[in-house]
Tab-separated table of C-alpha atoms and ligand atoms in Angstrom:
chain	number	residue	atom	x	y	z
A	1	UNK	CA	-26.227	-59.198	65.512
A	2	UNK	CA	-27.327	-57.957	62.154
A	3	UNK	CA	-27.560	-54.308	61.397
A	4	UNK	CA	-30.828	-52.738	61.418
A	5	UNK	CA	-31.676	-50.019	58.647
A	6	UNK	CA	-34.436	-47.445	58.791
A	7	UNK	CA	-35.279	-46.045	55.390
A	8	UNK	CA	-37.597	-43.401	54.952
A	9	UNK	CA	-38.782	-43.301	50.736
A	10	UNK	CA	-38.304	-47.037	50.507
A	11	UNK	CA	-41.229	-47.106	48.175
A	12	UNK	CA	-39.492	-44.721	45.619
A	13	UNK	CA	-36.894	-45.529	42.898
A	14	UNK	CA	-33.783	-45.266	45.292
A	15	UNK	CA	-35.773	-46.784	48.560
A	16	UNK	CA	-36.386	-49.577	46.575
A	17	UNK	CA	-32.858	-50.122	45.313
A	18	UNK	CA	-31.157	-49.934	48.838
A	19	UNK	CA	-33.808	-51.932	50.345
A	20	UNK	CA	-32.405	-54.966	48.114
A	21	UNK	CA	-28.871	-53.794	48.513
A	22	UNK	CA	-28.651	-53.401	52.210
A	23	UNK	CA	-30.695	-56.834	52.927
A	24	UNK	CA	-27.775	-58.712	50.284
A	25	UNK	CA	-25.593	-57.164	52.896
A	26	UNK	CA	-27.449	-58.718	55.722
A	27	UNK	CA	-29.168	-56.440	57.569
A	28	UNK	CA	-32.554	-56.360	58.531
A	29	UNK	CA	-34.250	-53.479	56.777
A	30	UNK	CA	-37.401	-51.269	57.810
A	31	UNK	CA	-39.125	-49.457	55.184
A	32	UNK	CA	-41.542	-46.222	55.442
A	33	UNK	CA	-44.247	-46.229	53.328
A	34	UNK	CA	-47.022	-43.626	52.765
A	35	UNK	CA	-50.638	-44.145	52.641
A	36	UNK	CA	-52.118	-43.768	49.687
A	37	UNK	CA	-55.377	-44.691	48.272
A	38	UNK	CA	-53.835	-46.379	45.365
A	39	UNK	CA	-51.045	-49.397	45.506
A	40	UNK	CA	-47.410	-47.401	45.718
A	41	UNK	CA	-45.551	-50.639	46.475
A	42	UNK	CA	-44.805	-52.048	43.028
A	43	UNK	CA	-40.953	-51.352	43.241
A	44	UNK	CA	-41.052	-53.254	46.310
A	45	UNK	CA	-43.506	-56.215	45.965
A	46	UNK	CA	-41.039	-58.764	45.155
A	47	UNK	CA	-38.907	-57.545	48.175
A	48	UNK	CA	-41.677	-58.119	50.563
A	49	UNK	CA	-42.554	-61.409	49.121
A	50	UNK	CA	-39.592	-63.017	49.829
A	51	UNK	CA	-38.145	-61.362	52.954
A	52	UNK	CA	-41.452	-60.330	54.501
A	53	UNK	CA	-41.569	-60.136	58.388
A	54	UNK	CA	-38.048	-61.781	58.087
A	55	UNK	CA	-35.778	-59.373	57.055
A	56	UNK	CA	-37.737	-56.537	55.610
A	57	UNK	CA	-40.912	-55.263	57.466
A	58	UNK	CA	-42.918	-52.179	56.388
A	59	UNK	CA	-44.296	-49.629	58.735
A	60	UNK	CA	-46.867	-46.566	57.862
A	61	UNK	CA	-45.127	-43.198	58.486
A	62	UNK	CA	-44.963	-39.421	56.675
A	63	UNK	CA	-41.920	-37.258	56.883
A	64	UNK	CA	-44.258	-34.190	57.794
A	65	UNK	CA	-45.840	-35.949	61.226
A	66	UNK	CA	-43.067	-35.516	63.956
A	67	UNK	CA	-44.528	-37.958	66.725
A	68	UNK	CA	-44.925	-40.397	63.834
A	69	UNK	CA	-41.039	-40.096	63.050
A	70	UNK	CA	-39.707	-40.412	66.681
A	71	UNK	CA	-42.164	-43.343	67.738
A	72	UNK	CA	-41.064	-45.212	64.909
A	73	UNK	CA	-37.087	-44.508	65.270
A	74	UNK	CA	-37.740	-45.257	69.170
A	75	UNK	CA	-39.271	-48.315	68.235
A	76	UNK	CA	-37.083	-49.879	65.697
A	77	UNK	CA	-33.885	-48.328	67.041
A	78	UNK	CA	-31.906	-48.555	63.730
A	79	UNK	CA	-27.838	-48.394	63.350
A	80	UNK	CA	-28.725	-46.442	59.593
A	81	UNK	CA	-31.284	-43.850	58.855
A	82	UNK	CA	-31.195	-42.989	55.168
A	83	UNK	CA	-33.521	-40.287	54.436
A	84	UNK	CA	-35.053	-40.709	50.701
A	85	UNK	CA	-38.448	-39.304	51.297
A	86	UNK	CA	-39.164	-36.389	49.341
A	87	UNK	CA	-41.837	-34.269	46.766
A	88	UNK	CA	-38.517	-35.381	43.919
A	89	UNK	CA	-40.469	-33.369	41.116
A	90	UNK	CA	-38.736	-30.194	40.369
A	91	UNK	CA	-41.439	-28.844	37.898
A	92	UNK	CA	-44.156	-30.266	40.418
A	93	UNK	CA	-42.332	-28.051	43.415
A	94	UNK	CA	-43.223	-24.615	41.451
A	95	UNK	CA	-46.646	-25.543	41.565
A	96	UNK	CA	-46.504	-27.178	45.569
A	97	UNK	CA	-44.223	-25.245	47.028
A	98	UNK	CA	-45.176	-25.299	50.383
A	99	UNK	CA	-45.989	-28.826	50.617
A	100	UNK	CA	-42.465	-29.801	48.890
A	101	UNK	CA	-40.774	-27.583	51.642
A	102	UNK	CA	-42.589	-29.074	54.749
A	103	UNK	CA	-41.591	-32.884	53.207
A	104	UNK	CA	-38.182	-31.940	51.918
A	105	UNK	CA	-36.736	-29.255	54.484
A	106	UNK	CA	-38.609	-29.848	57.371
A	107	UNK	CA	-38.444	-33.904	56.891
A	108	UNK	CA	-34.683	-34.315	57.317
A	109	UNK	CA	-35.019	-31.804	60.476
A	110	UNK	CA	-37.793	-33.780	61.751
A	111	UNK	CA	-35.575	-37.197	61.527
A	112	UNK	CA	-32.218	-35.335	62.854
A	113	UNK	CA	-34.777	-34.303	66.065
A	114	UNK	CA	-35.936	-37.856	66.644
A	115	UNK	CA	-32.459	-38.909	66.671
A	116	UNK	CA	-31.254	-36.339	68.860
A	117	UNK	CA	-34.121	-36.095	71.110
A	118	UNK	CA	-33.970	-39.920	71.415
A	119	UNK	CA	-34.376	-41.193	75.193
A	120	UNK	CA	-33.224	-44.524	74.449
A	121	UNK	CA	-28.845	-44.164	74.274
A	122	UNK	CA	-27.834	-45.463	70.393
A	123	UNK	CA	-25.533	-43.663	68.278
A	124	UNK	CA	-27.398	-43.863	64.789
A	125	UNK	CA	-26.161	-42.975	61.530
A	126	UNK	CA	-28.110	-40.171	59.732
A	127	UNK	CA	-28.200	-40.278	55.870
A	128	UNK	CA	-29.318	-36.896	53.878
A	129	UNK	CA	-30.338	-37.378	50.433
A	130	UNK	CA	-29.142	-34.126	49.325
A	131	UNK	CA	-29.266	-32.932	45.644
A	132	UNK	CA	-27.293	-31.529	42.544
A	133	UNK	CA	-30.590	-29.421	41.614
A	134	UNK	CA	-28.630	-26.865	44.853
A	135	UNK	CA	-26.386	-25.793	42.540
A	136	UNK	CA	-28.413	-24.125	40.513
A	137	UNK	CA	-26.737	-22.349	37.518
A	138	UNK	CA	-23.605	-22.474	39.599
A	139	UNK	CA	-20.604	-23.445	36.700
A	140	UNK	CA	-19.642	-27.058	36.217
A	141	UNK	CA	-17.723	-28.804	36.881
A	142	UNK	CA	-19.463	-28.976	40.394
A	143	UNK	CA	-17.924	-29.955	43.493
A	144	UNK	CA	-18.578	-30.015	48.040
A	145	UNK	CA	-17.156	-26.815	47.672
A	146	UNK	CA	-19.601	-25.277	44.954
A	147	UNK	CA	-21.915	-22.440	45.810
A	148	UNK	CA	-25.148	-23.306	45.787
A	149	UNK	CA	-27.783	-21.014	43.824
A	150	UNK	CA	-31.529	-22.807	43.742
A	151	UNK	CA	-33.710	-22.467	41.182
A	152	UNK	CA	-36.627	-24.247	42.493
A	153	UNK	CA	-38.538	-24.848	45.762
A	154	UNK	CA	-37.351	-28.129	45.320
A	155	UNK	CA	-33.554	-27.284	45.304
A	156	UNK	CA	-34.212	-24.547	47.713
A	157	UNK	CA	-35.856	-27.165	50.491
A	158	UNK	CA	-33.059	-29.302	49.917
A	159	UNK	CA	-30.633	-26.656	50.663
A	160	UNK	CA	-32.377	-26.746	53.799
A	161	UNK	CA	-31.887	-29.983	54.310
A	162	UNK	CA	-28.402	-29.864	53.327
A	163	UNK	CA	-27.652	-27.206	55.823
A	164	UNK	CA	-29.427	-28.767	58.740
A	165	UNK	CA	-27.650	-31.986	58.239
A	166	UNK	CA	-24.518	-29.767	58.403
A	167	UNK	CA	-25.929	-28.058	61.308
A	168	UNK	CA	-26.812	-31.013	63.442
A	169	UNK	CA	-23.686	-32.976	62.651
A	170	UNK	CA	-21.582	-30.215	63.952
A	171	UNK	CA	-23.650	-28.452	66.703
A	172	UNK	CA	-24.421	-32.652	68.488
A	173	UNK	CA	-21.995	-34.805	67.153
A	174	UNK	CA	-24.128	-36.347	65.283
A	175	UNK	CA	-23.022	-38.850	62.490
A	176	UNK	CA	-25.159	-37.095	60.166
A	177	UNK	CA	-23.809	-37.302	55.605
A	178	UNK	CA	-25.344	-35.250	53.162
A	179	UNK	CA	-25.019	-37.851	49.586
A	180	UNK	CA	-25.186	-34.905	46.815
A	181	UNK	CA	-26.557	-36.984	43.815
A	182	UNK	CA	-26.270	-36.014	40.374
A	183	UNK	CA	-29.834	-37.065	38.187
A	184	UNK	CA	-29.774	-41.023	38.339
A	185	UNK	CA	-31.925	-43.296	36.111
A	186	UNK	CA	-32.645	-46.790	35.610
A	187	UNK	CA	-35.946	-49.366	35.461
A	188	UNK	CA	-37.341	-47.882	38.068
A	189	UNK	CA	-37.478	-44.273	37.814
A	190	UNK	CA	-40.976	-42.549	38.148
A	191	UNK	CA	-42.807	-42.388	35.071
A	192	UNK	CA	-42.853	-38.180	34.818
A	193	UNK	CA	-39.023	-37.779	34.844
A	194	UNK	CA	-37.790	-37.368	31.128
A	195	UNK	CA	-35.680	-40.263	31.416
A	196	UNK	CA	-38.680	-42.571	31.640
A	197	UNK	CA	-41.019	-40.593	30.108
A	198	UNK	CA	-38.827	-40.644	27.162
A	199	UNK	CA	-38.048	-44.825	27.137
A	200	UNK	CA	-41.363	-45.766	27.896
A	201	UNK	CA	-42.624	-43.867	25.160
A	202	UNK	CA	-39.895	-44.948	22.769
A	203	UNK	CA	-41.117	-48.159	23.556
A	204	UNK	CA	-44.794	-47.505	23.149
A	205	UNK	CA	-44.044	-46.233	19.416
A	206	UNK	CA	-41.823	-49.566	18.892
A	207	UNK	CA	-45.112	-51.490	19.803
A	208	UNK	CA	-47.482	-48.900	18.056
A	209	UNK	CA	-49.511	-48.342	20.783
A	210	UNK	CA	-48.014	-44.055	20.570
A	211	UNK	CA	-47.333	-42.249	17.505
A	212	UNK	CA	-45.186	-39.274	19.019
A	213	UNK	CA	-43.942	-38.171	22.569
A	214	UNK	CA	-44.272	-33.990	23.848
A	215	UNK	CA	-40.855	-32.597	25.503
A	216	UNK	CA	-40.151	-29.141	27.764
A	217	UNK	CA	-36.422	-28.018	26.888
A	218	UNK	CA	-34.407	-30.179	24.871
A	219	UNK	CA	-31.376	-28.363	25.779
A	220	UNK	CA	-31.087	-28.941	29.336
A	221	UNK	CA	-27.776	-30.838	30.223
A	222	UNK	CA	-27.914	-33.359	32.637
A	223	UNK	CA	-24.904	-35.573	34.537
A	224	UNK	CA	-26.571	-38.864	34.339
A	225	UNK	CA	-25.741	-42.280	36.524
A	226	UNK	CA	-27.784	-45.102	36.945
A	227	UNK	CA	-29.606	-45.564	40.389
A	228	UNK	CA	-27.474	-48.575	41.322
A	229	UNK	CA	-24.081	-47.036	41.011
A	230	UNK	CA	-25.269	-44.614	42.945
A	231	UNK	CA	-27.118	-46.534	45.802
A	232	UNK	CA	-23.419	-48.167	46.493
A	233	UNK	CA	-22.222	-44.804	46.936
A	234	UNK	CA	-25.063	-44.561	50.051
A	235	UNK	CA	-24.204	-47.591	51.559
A	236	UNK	CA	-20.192	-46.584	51.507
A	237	UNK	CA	-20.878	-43.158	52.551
A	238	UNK	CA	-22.368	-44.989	56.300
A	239	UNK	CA	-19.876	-47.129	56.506
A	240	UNK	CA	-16.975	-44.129	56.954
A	241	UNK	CA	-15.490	-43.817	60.070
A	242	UNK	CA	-16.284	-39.600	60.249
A	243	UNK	CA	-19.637	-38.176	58.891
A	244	UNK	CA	-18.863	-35.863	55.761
A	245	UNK	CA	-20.571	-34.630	52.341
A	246	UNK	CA	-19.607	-36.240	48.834
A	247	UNK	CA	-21.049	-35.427	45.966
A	248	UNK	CA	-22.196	-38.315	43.648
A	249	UNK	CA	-21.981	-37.883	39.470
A	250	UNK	CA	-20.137	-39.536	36.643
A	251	UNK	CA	-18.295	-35.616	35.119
A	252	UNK	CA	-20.350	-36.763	31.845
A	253	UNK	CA	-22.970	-34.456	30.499
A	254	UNK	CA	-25.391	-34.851	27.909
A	255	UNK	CA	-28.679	-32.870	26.420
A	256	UNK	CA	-31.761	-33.994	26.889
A	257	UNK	CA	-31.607	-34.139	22.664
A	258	UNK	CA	-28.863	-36.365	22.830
A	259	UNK	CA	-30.968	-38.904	25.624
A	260	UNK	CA	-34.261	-38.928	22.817
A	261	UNK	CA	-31.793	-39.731	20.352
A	262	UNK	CA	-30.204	-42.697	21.822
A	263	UNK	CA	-33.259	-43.986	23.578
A	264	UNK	CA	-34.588	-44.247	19.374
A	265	UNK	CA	-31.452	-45.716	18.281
A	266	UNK	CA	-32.259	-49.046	20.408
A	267	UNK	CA	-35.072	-49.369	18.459
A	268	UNK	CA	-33.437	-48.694	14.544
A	269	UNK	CA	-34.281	-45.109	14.512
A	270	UNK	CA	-31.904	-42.211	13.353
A	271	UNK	CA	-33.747	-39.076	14.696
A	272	UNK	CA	-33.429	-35.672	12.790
A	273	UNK	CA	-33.775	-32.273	14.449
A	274	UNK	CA	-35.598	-29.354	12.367
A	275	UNK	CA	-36.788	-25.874	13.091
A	276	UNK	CA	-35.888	-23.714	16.436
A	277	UNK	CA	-37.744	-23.283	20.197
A	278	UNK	CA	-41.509	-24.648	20.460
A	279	UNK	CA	-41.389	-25.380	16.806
A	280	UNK	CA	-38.856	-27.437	17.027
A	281	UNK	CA	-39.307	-31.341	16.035
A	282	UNK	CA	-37.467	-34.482	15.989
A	283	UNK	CA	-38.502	-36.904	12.672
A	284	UNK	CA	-37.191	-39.888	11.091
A	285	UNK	CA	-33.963	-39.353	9.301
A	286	UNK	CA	-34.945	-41.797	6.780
A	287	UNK	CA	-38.569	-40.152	6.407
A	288	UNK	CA	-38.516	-36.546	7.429
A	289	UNK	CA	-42.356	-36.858	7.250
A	290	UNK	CA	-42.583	-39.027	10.090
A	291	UNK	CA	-42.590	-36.588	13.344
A	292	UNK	CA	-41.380	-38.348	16.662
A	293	UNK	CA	-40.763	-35.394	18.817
A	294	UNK	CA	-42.984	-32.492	19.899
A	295	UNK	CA	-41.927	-29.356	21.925
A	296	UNK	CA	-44.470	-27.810	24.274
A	297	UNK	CA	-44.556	-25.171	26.788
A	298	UNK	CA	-46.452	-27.078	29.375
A	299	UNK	CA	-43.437	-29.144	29.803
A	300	UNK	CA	-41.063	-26.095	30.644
A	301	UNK	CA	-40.985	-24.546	34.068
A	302	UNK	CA	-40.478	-20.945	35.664
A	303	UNK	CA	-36.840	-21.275	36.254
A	304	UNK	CA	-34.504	-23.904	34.545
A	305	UNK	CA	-31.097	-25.695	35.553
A	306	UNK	CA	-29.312	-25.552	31.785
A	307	UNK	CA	-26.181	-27.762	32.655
A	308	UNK	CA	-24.795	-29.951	35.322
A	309	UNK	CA	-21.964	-32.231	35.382
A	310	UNK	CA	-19.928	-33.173	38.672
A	311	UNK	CA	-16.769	-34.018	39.601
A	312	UNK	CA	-16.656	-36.799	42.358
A	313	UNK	CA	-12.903	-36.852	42.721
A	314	UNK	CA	-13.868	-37.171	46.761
A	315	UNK	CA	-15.939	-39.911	46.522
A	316	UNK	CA	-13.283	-41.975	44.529
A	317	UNK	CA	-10.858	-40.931	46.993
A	318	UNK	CA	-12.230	-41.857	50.320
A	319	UNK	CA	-14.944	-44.050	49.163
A	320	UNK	CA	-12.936	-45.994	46.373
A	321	UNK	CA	-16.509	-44.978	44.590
A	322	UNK	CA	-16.458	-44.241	40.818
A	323	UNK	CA	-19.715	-44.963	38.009
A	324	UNK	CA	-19.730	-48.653	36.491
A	325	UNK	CA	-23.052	-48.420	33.645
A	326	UNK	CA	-22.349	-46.262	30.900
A	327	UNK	CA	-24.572	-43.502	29.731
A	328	UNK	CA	-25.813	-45.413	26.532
A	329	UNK	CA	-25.805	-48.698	27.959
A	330	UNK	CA	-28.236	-47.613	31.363
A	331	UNK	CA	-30.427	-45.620	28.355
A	332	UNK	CA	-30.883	-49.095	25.812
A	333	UNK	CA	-31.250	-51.148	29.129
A	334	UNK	CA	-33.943	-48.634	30.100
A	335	UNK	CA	-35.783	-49.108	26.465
A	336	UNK	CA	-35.696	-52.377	26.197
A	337	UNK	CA	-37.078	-53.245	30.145
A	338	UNK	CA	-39.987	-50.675	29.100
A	339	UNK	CA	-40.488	-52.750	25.699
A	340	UNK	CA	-40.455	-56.434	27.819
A	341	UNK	CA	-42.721	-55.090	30.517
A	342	UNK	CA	-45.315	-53.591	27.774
A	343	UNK	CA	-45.319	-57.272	26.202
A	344	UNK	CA	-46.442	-58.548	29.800
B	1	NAP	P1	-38.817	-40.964	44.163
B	1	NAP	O1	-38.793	-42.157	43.285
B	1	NAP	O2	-39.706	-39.827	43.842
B	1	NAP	O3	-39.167	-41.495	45.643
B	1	NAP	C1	-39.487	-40.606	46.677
B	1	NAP	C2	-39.933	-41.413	47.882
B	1	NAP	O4	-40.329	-40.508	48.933
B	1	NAP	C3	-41.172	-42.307	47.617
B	1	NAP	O5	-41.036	-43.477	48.375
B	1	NAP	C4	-42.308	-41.453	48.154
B	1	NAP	O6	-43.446	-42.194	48.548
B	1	NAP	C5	-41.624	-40.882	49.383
B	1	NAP	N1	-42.280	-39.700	49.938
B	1	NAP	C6	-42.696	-38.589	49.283
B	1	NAP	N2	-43.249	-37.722	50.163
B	1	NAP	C7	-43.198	-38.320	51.374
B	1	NAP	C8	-43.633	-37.963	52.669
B	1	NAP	N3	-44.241	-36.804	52.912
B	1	NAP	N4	-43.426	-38.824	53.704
B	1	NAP	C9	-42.821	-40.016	53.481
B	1	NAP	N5	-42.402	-40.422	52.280
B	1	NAP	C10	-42.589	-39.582	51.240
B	1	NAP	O7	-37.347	-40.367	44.333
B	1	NAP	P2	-35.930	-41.059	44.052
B	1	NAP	O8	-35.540	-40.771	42.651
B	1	NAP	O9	-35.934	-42.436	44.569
B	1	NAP	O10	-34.988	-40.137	44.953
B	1	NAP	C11	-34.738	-40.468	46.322
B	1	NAP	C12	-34.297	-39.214	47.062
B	1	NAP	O11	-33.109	-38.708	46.466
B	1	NAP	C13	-35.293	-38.064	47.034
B	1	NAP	O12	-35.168	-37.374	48.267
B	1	NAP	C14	-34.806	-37.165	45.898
B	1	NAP	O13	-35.201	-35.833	46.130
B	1	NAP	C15	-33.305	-37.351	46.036
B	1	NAP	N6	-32.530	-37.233	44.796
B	1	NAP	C16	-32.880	-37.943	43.684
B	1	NAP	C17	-32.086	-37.868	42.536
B	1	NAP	C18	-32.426	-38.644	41.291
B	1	NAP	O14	-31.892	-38.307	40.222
B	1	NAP	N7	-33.235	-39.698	41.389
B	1	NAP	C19	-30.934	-37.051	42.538
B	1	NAP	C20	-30.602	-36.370	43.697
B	1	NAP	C21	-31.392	-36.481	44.829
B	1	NAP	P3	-44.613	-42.571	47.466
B	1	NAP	O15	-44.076	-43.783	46.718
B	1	NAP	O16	-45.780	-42.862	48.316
B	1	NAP	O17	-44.768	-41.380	46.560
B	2	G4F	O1	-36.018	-35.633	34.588
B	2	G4F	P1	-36.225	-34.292	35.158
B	2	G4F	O2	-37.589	-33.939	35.609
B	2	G4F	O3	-35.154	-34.154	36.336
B	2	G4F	P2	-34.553	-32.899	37.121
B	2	G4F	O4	-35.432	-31.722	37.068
B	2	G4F	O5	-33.150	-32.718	36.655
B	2	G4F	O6	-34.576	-33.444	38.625
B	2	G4F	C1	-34.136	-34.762	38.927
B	2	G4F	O7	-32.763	-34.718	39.225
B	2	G4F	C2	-32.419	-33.959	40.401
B	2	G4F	C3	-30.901	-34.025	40.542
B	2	G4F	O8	-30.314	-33.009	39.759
B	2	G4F	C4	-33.134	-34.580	41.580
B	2	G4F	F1	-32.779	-33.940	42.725
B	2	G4F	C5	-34.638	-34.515	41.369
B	2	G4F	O9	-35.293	-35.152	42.464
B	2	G4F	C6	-34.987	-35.275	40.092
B	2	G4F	O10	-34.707	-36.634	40.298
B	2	G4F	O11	-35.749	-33.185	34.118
B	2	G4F	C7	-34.467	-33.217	33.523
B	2	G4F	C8	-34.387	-32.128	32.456
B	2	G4F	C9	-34.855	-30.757	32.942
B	2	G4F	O12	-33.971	-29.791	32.456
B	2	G4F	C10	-36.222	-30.564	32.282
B	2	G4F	O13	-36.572	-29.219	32.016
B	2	G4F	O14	-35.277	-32.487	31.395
B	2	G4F	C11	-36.007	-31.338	30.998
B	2	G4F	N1	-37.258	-31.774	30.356
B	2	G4F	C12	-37.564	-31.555	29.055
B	2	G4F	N2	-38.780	-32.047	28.792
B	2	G4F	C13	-38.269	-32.434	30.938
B	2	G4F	C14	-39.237	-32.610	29.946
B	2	G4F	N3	-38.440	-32.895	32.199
B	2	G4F	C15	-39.590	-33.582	32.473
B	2	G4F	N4	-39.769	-34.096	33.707
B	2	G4F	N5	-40.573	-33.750	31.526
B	2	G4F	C16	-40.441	-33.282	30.249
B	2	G4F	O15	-41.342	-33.451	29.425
């Protein structure tokens, strides 16, 4: 019998990525997709193309409409829930905070309810994807046993989340794992997160079609994987024997500065910081006239998280789970898949 996966935010960067991962490992994978009024299954497409109503069948569902979640878990019965849905915007939860908390603390309750409430007997396996934006300004190196200090109503909903995995796991015996991931990037991160924002305009300038791109704070540092690594680290985290909580991250840390400046070194440029705060700009090296890089205030938010880097010592020790891409290799890959797909 082939295992059956339920993933809620299959339509999202990660979704789409373990969606392709668990079907190479043979199972037969539903996906929960949102309606929308506008296409929001490009990651997927090619997915549903070839394994269509064979091995990968989509379903309409919302992580804030209870009866939707438990007639859909009743239905498909899965062995693996992996919870991706969420509002993932940090700067966007300041401004919908209420919203982000109903999808992104309420959601994961919803699901753990379904599964408990569930009048059909199956043990299923509940998969949390919790978030490094709970530590907050907590130091780095951070670990499990970190505290965690929000700074958003993003990070504060997943807290939520978090806990209530916790809760659930210990209060019903539940086989409930919270995956703390550290930021992850790749091809198909959303288009607002600096990452892409920052290759697909790098690429835009390479073609001409953008003369200069606007930033928030440049200072910000960030523990960056690629989306890949870390989608392994799901997949091994349900295949334990006990439920538990690892946290996900490569220990590297980097500035947002230093991302801009290797995303223009794939295409030949040097980049050359001047002046201080929301003057500051980033020009040619070889032609200081040229200006690349813009700071703005729109781009900053209320609260900020200034540095995270993680230690997954766990993970590598009861998942045999460590990074694989480099830092600069996932950021030139990223470039030059914006430049090919612009060329389309
Ligand atoms: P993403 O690209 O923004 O994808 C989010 C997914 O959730 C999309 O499929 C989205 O659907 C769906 N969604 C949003 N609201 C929903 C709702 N109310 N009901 C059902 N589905 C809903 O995020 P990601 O980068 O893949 O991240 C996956 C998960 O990991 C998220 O929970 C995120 O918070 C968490 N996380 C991400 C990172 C990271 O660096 N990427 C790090 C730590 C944790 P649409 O396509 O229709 O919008
Ligand atoms: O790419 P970001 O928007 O990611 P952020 O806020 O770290 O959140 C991501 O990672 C979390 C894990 O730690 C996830 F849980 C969450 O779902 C999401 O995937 O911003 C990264 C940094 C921030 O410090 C931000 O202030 O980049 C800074 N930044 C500077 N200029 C900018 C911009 N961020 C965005 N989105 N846009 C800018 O123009």
């Amino acid at each position: 019998m082939k295992k059956k996966a339920l993933i809620f935010g299959v339509t999202g960067q990660d979704g789409s990525l373990l969606a392709r991962l668990l079907i190479k490992k043979n199972y037969v994978v539903h996906g929960i997709k949102r309606r929308s009024s506008s296409f929001n299954t490009s990651r997927i497409d090619d997915i549903y193309q070839k394994y269509g109503d064979k091995s990968f069948f989509l379903h309409y569902g919302d992580v804030t409409d209870s009866l939707n979640i438990y007639s859909l878990v009743e239905k498909i019965l899965p062995d693996e829930i992996y919870n991706l849905a969420a509002q993932s915007h940090v700067k966007v939860s300041f401004e919908t905070p209420e919203y982000t908390a109903n999808a992104d603390a309420l959601g994961p309750l919803r699901i753990l309810e379904a599964i408990k409430n569930l009048k059909k007997r199956k043990k299923i396996k509940f998969y949390q994807a919790s978030t490094s934006e709970m530590f907050g300004n907590s130091s780095p190196p951070q670990t499990e046993n970190t505290k965690l200090e929000p700074e958003s109503p993003y990070g504060t909903a997943k807290v939520f989340g978090y806990w209530i995995t916790r809760n659930y796991r210990n209060a019903y015996n539940l086989f409930a794992s919270n995956g703390i991931l550290f930021n992850h990037e790749g091809i198909y991160r959303g288009e607002t997160f600096v990452s892409k924002k920052i290759t697909s305009a790098v690429a835009k300038i390479y073609l001409k079609k953008q003369k200069h791109i606007t930033l928030g704070n440049l200072n910000a540092k960030r523990d960056w994987g690629d989306a890949q690594d870390y989608v392994d680290a799901m997949y091994l985290m349900m295949q334990q024997k006990k439920p538990d909580d690892f946290v996900i991250s490569t220990g590297q840390s980097y500035t947002v500065k230093k991302f801009v400046e290797l995303a223009f070194k794939a295409i030949n440029i040097k980049i050359r910081w001047q002046g201080k705060g929301l003057s500051e700009i980033g020009c040619d090296a070889q032609n200081p006239k040229r200006i690349y890089v813009k700071v703005s205030s729109k781009y900053f938010r209320p609260n900020e998280v200034n540095f995270l880097k993680g230690s997954s010592s766990k993970a590598k020790k009861l998942l045999g789970w460590k990074p694989k891409k480099k830092f600069h290799v996932m950021v030139e890959e990223m470039v030059k898949y914006d430049i090919k797909q612009l060329k389309l």
